[in-house]
mmCIF file of C-alpha atoms and ligand atoms in Angstrom:
data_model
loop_
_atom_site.group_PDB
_atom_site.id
_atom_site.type_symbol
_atom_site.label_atom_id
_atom_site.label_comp_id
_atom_site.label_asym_id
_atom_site.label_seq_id
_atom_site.Cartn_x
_atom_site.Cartn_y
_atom_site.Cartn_z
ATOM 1 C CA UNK A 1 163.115 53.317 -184.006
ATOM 2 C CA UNK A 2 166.043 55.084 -182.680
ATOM 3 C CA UNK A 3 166.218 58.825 -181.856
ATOM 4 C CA UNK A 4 168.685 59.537 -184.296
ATOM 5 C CA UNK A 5 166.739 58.091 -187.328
ATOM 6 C CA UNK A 6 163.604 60.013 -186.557
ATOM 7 C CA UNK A 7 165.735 63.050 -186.355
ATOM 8 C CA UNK A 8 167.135 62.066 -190.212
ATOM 9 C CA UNK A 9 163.601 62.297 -191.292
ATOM 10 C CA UNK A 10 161.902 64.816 -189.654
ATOM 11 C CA UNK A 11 164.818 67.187 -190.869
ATOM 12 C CA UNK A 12 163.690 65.988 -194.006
ATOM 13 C CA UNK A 13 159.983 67.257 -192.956
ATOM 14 C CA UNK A 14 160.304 69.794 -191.125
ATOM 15 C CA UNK A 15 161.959 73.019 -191.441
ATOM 16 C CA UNK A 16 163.707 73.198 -187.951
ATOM 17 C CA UNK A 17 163.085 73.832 -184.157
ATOM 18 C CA UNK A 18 162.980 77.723 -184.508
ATOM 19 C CA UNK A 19 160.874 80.702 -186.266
ATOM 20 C CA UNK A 20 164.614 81.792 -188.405
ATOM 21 C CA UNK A 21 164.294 77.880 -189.420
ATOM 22 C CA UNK A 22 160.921 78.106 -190.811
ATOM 23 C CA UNK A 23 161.558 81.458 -192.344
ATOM 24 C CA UNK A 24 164.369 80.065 -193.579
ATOM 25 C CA UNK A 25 162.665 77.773 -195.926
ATOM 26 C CA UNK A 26 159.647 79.567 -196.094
ATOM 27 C CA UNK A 27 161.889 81.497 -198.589
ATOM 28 C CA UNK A 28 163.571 78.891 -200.524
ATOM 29 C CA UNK A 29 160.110 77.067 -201.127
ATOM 30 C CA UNK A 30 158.862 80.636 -202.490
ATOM 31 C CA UNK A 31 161.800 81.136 -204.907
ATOM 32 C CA UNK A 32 159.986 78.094 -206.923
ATOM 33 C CA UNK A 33 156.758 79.885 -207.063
ATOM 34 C CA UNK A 34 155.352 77.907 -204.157
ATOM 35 C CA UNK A 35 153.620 79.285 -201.233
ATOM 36 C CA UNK A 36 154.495 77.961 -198.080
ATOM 37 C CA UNK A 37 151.660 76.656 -194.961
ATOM 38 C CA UNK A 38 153.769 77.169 -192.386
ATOM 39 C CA UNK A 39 152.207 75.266 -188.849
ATOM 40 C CA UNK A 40 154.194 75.538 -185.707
ATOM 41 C CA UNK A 41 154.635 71.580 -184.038
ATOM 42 C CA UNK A 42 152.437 70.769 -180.903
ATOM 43 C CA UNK A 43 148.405 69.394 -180.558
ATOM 44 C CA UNK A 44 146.196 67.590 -178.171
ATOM 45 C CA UNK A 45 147.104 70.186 -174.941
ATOM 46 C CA UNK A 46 145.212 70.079 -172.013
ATOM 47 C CA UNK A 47 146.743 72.496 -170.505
ATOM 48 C CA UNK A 48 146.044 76.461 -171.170
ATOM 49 C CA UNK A 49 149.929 77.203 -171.084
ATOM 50 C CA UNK A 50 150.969 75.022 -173.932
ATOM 51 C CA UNK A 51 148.103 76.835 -176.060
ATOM 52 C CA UNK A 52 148.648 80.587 -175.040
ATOM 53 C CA UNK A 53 152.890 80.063 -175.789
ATOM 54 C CA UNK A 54 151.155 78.627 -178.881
ATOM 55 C CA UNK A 55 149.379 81.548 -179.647
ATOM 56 C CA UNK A 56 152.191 83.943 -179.260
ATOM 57 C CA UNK A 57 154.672 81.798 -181.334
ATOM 58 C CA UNK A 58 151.883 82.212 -184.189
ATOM 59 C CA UNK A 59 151.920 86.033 -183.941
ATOM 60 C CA UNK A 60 155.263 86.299 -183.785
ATOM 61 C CA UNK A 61 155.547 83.993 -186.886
ATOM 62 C CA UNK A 62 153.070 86.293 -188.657
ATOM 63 C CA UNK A 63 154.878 89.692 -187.793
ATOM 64 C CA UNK A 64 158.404 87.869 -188.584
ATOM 65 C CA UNK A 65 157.270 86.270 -192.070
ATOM 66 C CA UNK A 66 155.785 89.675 -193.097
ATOM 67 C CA UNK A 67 158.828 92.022 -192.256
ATOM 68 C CA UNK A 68 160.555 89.541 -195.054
ATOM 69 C CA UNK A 69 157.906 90.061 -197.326
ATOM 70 C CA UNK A 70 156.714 86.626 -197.687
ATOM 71 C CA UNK A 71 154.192 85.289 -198.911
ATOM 72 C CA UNK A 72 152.955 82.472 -197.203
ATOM 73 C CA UNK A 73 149.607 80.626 -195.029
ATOM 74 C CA UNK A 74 149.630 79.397 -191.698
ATOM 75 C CA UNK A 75 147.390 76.047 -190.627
ATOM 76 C CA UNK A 76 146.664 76.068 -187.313
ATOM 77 C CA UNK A 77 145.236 72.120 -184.986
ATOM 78 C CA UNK A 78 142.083 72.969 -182.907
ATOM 79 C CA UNK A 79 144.291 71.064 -180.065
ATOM 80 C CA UNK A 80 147.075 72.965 -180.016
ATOM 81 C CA UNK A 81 144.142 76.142 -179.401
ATOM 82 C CA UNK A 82 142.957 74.105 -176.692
ATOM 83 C CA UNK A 83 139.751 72.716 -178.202
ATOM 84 C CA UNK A 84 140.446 69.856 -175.056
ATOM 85 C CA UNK A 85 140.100 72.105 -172.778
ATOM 86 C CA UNK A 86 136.769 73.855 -173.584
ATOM 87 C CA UNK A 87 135.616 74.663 -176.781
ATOM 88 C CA UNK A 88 134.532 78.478 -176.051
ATOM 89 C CA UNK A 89 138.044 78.875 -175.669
ATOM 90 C CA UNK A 90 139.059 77.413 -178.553
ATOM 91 C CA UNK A 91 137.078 79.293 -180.237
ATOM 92 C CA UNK A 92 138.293 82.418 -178.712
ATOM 93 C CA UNK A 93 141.726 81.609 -179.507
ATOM 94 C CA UNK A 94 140.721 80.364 -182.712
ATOM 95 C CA UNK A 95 139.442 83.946 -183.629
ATOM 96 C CA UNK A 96 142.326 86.146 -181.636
ATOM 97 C CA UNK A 97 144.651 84.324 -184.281
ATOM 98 C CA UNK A 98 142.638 84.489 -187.181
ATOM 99 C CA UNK A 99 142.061 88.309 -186.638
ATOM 100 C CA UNK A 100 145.767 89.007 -186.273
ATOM 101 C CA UNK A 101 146.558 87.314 -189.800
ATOM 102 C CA UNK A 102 143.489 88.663 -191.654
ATOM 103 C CA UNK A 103 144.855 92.360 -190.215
ATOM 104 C CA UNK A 104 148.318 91.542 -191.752
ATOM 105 C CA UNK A 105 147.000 89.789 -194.725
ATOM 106 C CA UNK A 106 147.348 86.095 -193.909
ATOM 107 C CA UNK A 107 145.051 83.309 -195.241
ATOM 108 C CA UNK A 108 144.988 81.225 -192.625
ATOM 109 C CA UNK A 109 143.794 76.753 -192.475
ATOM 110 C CA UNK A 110 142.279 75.084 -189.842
ATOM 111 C CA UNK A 111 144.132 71.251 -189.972
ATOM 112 C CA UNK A 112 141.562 68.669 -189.349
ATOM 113 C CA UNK A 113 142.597 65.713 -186.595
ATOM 114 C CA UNK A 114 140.636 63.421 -184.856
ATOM 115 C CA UNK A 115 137.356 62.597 -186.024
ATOM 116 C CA UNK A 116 135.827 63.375 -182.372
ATOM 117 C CA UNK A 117 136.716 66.803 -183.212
ATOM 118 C CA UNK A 118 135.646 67.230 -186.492
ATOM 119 C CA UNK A 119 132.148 68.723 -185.031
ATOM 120 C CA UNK A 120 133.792 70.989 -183.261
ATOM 121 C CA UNK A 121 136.737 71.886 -186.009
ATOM 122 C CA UNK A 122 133.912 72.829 -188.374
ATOM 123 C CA UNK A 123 132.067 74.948 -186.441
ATOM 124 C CA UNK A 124 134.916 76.889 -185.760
ATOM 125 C CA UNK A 125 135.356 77.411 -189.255
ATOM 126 C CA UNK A 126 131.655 78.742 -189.606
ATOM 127 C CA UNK A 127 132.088 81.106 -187.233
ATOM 128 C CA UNK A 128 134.845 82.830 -189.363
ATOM 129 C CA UNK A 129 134.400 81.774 -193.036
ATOM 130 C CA UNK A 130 132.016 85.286 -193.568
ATOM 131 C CA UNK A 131 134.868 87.446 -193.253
ATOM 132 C CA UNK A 132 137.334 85.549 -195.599
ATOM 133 C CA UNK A 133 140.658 84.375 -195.586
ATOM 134 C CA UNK A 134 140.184 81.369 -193.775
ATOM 135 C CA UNK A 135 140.187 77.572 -194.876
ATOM 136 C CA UNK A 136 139.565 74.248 -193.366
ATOM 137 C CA UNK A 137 140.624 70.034 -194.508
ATOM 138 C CA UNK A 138 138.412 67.887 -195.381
ATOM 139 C CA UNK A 139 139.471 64.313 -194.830
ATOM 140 C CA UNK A 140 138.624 60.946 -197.040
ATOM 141 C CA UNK A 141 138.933 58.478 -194.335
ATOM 142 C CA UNK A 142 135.912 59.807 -193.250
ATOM 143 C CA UNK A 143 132.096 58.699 -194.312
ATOM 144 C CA UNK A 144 130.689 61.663 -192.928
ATOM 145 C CA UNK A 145 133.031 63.849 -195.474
ATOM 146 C CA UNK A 146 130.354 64.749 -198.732
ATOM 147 C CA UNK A 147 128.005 65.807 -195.827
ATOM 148 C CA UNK A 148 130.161 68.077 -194.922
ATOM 149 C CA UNK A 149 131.524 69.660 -198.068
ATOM 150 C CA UNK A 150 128.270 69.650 -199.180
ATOM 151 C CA UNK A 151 127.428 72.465 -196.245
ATOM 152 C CA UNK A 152 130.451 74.362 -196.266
ATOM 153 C CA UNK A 153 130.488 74.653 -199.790
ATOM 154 C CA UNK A 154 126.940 76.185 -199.645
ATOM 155 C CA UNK A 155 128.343 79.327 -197.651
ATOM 156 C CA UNK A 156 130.376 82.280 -199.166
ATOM 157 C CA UNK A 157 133.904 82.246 -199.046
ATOM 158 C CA UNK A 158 134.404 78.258 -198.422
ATOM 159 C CA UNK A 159 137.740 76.950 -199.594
ATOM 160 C CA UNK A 160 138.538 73.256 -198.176
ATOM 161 C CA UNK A 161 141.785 71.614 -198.486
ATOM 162 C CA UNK A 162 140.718 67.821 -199.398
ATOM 163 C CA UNK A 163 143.248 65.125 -197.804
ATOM 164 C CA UNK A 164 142.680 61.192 -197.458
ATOM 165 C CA UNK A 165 143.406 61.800 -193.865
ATOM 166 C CA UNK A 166 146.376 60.923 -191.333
ATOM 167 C CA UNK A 167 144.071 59.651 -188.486
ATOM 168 C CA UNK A 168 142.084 56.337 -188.709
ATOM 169 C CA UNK A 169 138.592 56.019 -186.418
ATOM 170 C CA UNK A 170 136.168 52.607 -186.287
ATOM 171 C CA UNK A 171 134.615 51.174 -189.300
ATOM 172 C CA UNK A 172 131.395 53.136 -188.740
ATOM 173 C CA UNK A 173 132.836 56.291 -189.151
ATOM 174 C CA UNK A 174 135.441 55.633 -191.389
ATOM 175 C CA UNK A 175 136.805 53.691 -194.516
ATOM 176 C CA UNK A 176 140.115 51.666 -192.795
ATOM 177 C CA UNK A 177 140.970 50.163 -196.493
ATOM 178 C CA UNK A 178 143.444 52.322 -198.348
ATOM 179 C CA UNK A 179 141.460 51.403 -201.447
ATOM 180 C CA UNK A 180 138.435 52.699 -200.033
ATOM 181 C CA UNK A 181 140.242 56.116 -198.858
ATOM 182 C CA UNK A 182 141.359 57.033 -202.553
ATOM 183 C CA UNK A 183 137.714 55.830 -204.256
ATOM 184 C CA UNK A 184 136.023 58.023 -201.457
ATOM 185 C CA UNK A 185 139.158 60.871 -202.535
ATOM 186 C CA UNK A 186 138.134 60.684 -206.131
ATOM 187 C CA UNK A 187 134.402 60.859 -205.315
ATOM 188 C CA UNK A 188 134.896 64.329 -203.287
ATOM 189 C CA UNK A 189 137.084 65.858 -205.653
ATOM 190 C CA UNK A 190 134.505 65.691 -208.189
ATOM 191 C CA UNK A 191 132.114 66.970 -206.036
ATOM 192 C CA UNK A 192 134.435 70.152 -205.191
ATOM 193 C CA UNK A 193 134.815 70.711 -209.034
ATOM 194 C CA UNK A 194 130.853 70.398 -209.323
ATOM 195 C CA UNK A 195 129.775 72.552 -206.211
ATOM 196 C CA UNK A 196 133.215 74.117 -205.072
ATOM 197 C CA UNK A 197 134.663 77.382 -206.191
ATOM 198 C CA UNK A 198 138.433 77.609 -204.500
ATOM 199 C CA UNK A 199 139.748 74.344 -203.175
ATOM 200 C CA UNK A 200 143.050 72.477 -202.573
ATOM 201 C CA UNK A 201 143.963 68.972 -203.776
ATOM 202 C CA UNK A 202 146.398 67.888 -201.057
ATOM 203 C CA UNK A 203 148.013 64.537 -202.366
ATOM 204 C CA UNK A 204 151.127 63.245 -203.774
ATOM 205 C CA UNK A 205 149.367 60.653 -205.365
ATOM 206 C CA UNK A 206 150.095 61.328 -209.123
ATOM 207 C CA UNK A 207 146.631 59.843 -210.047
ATOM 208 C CA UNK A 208 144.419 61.937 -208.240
ATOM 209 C CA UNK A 209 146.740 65.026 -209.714
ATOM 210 C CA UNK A 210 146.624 64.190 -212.965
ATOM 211 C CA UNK A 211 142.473 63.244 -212.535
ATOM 212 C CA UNK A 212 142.362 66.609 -211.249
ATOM 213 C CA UNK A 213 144.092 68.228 -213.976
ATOM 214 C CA UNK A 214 141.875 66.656 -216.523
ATOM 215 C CA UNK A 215 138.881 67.455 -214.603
ATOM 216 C CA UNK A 216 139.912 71.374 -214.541
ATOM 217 C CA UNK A 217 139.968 71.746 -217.814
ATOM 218 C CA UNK A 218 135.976 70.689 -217.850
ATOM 219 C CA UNK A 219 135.267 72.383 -215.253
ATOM 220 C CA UNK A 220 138.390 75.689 -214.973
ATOM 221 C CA UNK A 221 138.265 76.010 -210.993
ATOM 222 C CA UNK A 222 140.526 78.048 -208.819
ATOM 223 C CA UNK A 223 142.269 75.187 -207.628
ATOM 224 C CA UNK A 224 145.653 74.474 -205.534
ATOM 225 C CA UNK A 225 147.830 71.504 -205.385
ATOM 226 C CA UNK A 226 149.411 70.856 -202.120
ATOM 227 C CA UNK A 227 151.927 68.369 -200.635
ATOM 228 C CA UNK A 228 154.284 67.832 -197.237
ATOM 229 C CA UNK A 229 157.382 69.053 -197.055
ATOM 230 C CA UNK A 230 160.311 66.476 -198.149
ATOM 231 C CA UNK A 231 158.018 63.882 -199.668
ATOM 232 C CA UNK A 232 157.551 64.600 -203.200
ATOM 233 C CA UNK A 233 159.233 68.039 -203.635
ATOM 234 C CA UNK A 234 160.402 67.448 -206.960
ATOM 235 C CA UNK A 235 157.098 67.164 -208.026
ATOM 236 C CA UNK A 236 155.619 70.073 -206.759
ATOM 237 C CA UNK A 237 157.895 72.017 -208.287
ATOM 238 C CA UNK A 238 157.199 70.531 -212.030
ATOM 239 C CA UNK A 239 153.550 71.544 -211.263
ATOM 240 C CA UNK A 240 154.716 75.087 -210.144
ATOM 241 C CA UNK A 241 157.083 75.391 -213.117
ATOM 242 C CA UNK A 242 153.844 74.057 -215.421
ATOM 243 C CA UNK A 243 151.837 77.600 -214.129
ATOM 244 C CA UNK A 244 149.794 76.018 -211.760
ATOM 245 C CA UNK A 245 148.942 77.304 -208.181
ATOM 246 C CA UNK A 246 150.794 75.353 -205.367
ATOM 247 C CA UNK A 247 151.369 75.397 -201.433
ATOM 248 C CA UNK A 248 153.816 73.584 -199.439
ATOM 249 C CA UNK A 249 153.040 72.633 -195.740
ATOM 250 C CA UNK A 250 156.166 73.337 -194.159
ATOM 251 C CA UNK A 251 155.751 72.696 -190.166
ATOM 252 C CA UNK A 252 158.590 73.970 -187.389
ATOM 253 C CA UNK A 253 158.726 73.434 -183.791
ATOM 254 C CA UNK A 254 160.231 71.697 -181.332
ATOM 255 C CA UNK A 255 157.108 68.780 -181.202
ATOM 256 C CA UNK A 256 158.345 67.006 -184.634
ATOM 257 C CA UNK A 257 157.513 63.735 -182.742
ATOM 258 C CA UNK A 258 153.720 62.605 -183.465
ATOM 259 C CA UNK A 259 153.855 64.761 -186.863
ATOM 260 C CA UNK A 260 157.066 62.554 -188.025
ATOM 261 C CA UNK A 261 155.268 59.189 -187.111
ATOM 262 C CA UNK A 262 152.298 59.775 -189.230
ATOM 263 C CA UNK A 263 154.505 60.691 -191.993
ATOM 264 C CA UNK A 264 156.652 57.621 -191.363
ATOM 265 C CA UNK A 265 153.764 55.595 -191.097
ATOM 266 C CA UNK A 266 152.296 56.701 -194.455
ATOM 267 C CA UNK A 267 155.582 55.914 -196.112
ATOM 268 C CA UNK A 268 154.480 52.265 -195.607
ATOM 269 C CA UNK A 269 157.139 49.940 -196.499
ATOM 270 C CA UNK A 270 160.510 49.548 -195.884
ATOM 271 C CA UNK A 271 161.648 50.376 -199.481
ATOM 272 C CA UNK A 272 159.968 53.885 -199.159
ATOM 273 C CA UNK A 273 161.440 55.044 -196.285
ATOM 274 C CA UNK A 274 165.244 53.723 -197.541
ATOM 275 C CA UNK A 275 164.875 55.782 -200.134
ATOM 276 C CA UNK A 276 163.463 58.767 -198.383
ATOM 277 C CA UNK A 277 166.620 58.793 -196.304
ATOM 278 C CA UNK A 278 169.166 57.784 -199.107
ATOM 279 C CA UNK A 279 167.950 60.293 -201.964
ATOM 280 C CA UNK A 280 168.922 64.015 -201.228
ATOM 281 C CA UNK A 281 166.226 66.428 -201.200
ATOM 282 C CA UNK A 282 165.112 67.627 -204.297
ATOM 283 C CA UNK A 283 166.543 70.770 -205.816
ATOM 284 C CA UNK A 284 167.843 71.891 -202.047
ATOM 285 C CA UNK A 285 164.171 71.637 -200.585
HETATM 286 C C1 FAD B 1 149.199 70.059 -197.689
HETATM 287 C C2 FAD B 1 148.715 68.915 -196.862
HETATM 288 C C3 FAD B 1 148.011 69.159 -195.699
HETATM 289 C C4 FAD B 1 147.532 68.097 -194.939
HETATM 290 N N1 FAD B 1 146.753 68.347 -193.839
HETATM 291 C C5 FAD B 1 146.183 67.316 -193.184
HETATM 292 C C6 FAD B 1 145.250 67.541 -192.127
HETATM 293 O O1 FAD B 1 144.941 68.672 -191.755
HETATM 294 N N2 FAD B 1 144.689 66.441 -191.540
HETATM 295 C C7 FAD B 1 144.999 65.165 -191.924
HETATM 296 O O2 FAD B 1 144.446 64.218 -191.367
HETATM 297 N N3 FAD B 1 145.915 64.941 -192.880
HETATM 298 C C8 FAD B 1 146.498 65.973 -193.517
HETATM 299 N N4 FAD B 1 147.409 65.720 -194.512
HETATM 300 C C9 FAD B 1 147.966 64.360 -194.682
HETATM 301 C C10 FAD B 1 147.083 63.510 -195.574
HETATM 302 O O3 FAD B 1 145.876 63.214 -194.941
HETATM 303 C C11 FAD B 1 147.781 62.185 -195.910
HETATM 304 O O4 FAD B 1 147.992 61.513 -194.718
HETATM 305 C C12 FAD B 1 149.103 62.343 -196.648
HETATM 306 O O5 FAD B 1 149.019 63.379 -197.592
HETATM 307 C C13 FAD B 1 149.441 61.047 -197.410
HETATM 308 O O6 FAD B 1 148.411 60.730 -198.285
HETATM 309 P P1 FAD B 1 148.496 60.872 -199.896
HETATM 310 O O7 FAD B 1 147.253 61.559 -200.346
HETATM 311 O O8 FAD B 1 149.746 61.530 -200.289
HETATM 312 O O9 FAD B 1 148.360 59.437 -200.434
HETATM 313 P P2 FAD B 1 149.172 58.102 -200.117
HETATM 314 O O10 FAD B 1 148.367 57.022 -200.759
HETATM 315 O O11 FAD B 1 149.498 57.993 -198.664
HETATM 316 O O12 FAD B 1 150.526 58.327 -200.889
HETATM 317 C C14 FAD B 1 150.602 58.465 -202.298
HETATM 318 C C15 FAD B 1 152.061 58.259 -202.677
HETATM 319 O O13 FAD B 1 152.842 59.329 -202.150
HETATM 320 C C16 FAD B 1 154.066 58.844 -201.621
HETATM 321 N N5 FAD B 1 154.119 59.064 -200.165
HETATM 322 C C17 FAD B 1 153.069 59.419 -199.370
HETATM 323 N N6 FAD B 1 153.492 59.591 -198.090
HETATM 324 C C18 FAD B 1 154.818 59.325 -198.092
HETATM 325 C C19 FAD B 1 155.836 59.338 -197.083
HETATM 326 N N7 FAD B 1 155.551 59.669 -195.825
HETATM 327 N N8 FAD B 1 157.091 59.016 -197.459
HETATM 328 C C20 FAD B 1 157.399 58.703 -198.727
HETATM 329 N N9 FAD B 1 156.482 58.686 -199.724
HETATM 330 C C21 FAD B 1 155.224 58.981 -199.415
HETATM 331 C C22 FAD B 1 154.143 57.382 -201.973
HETATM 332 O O14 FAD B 1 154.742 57.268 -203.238
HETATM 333 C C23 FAD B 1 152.689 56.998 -202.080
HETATM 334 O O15 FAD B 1 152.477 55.882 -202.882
HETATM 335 C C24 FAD B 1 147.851 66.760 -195.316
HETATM 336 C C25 FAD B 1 148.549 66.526 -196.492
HETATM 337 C C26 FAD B 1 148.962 67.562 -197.275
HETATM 338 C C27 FAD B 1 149.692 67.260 -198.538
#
C-alpha cells in the first residue's frame, strides 16, 4: 500500500494533523445535530514523553473546543496514558485528564484495545465512574464481554459504548468468525436494553441499528448511535435528522497510521474500499 493511498483515506477518517483541524470538523459534524468524540492519534507508548505531550494536547483540545462553544466528547487509549509503562501511572494520568474535562464539562470515553488490557482498562473506569461523566467500550470479539457489562452495569453512572471490536486475540478469549462477532453483538445489546440505563450502539451495520431501534421502543432507553468518521456519514445523519441521539468519533493527530489500517482492514474487500475512495464524502463530512 503506497503512502499516498493511505493518506487518501485517512483524510477521509480523520480530521487532520492539528487541534484547528479537529475543531474544524468538530463544528461541521455539530451543525447536523451530531456530537463529535474527538481522540487525538497515538497508543501503545512506552515511553513517559509520548504520554505527558499526550496529556497536554488533550487539555489544550478541551480549553480550545470550549472557547468555540462546542459541544463535543473526547475518548482517550489506556496506551497512549501509558498503561505500558505502569499502571499507577496510568491511572494517574487517567484521572489528571478526566478531572480537567469533568471541571469544563466534558464527558469523557475510555477506548478499549487489546484484550491484555482490558483488566486494566476497566478498572480504570471503576475508579472514576462514581463521579460521572465518564464512559468506557465494550467489545464483541470478546467472550469475556456479558461478564463484564454485567458488573459495570451494576454501578451508578455506567454508560458503555458496545463495539464488535477492532483487535482480534486467540480462540479462547475471543470469537475470530465475523458471524460469531455480530451474534455475540446482538446478544449484548439486548442485555444493555435489559440491565443498562445510558449506552451507545457503535456500528454501521444497518441491522443491528434498526434491531436496536425496534428494541427501544420495548424497552425506551437513553441510547446513542455512534459511527467513524468517513464511513457511513450519510447515515448518521438520517438518524440525527430522524431525532435520535448521535456521536461521531472524529480522531486528529499526526499517528493516523495503525488507526487507518484497522479501518482499511474492516473495509474488507476490494470493492469497499474503491468505493470509499471514489464516492465524495457525504454532505461535506
Ligand atoms: C464510535 C465508535 C467507537 C469505536 N471504538 C472502538 C474501541 O474503543 N475499540 C475497538 O476495538 N473498536 C472500536 N470501534 C471499532 C469497532 O470495533 C469496529 O471495528 C468498527 O466499527 C467496524 O465494525 P461494524 O460494527 O461497523 O461492523 P462491520 O461488520 O465491520 O461493518 C458493517 C458494515 O459497515 C461498513 N463498513 C464497516 N467498516 C468499513 C470501512 N472501514 N470502510 C467501508 N465500509 C465499512 C460495511 O458496509 C460493512 O458491511 C469503534 C467504532 C465506533 C463506530
Amino acid at each position: 500500500m503506497s503512502g499516498t493511498i493511505e493518506r487518501v483515506f485517512s483524510g477521509r477518517w480523520i480530521a487532520g494533523p492539528s487541534i484547528a483541524d479537529a475543531v474544524r470538523e468538530a463544528k461541521r459534524i455539530q451543525s447536523y445535530q451530531i456530537v463529535p468524540i474527538v481522540n487525538y492519534l497515538g497508543e501503545a507508548y512506552k515511553e513517559k514523553k509520548s504520554v505527558e505531550r499526550t496529556i497536554r494536547i488533550y487539555m489544550k483540545l478541551i480549553d480550545t473546543l470550549k472557547r468555540n462553544r462546542l459541544e463535543f466528547n473526547i475518548s482517550l487509549k489506556p496506551s497512549q496514558l501509558g498503561v505500558l509503562i505502569d499502571k499507577g501511572y496510568c491511572s494517574a494520568n487517567y484521572s489528571k485528564v478526566v478531572r480537567y474535562a469533568r471541571r469544563a464539562g466534558i464527558f469523557v470515553w475510555l477506548d478499549m484495545e487489546e484484550s491484555s488490557i482490558v483488566d486494566d482498562t476497566i478498572a480504570l473506569y471503576k475508579k472514576e465512574i462514581g463521579n460521572g461523566g465518564v464512559g468506557i467500550c465494550i467489545q464483541s470479539y470478546l467472550k469475556r464481554s456479558a461478564g463484564d457489562i454485567t458488573s459495570i452495569t451494576k454501578l451508578d453512572g455506567a454508560v458503555i459504548r458496545l463495539v464488535k471490536g477492532a483487535y482480534s486475540a486467540g480462540t479462547d478469549t475471543a470469537y475470530n468468525d465475523r458471524d460469531k462477532v455480530t451474534a455475540n453483538y446482538y446478544r449484548l445489546m439486548l442485555q444493555l436494553f435489559k440491565n443498562g440505563k445510558k449506552f451507545t450502539i457503535a456500528t454501521h451495520d444497518a441491522k443491528i441499528i434498526s434491531r436496536a431501534l425496534a428494541l427501544n421502543k420495548r424497552y425506551k432507553r437513553d441510547v446513542t448511535f455512534a459511527m467513524l468518521r468517513g464511513i457511513r456519514n450519510d447515515y448518521l445523519i438520517k438518524l440525527a435528522k430522524s431525532g435520535h441521539k448521535t456521536t461521531m468519533y472524529l480522531p486528529f493527530g499526526e499517528e493516523w497510521i495503525s488507526y487507518s489500517y484497522r479501518r482499511l482492514r474492516e473495509a474488507g474487500h476490494l470493492s469497499l474500499i474503491i468505493r470509499s475512495l471514489l464516492e465524495p464524502s457525504a454532505e461535506g463530512l
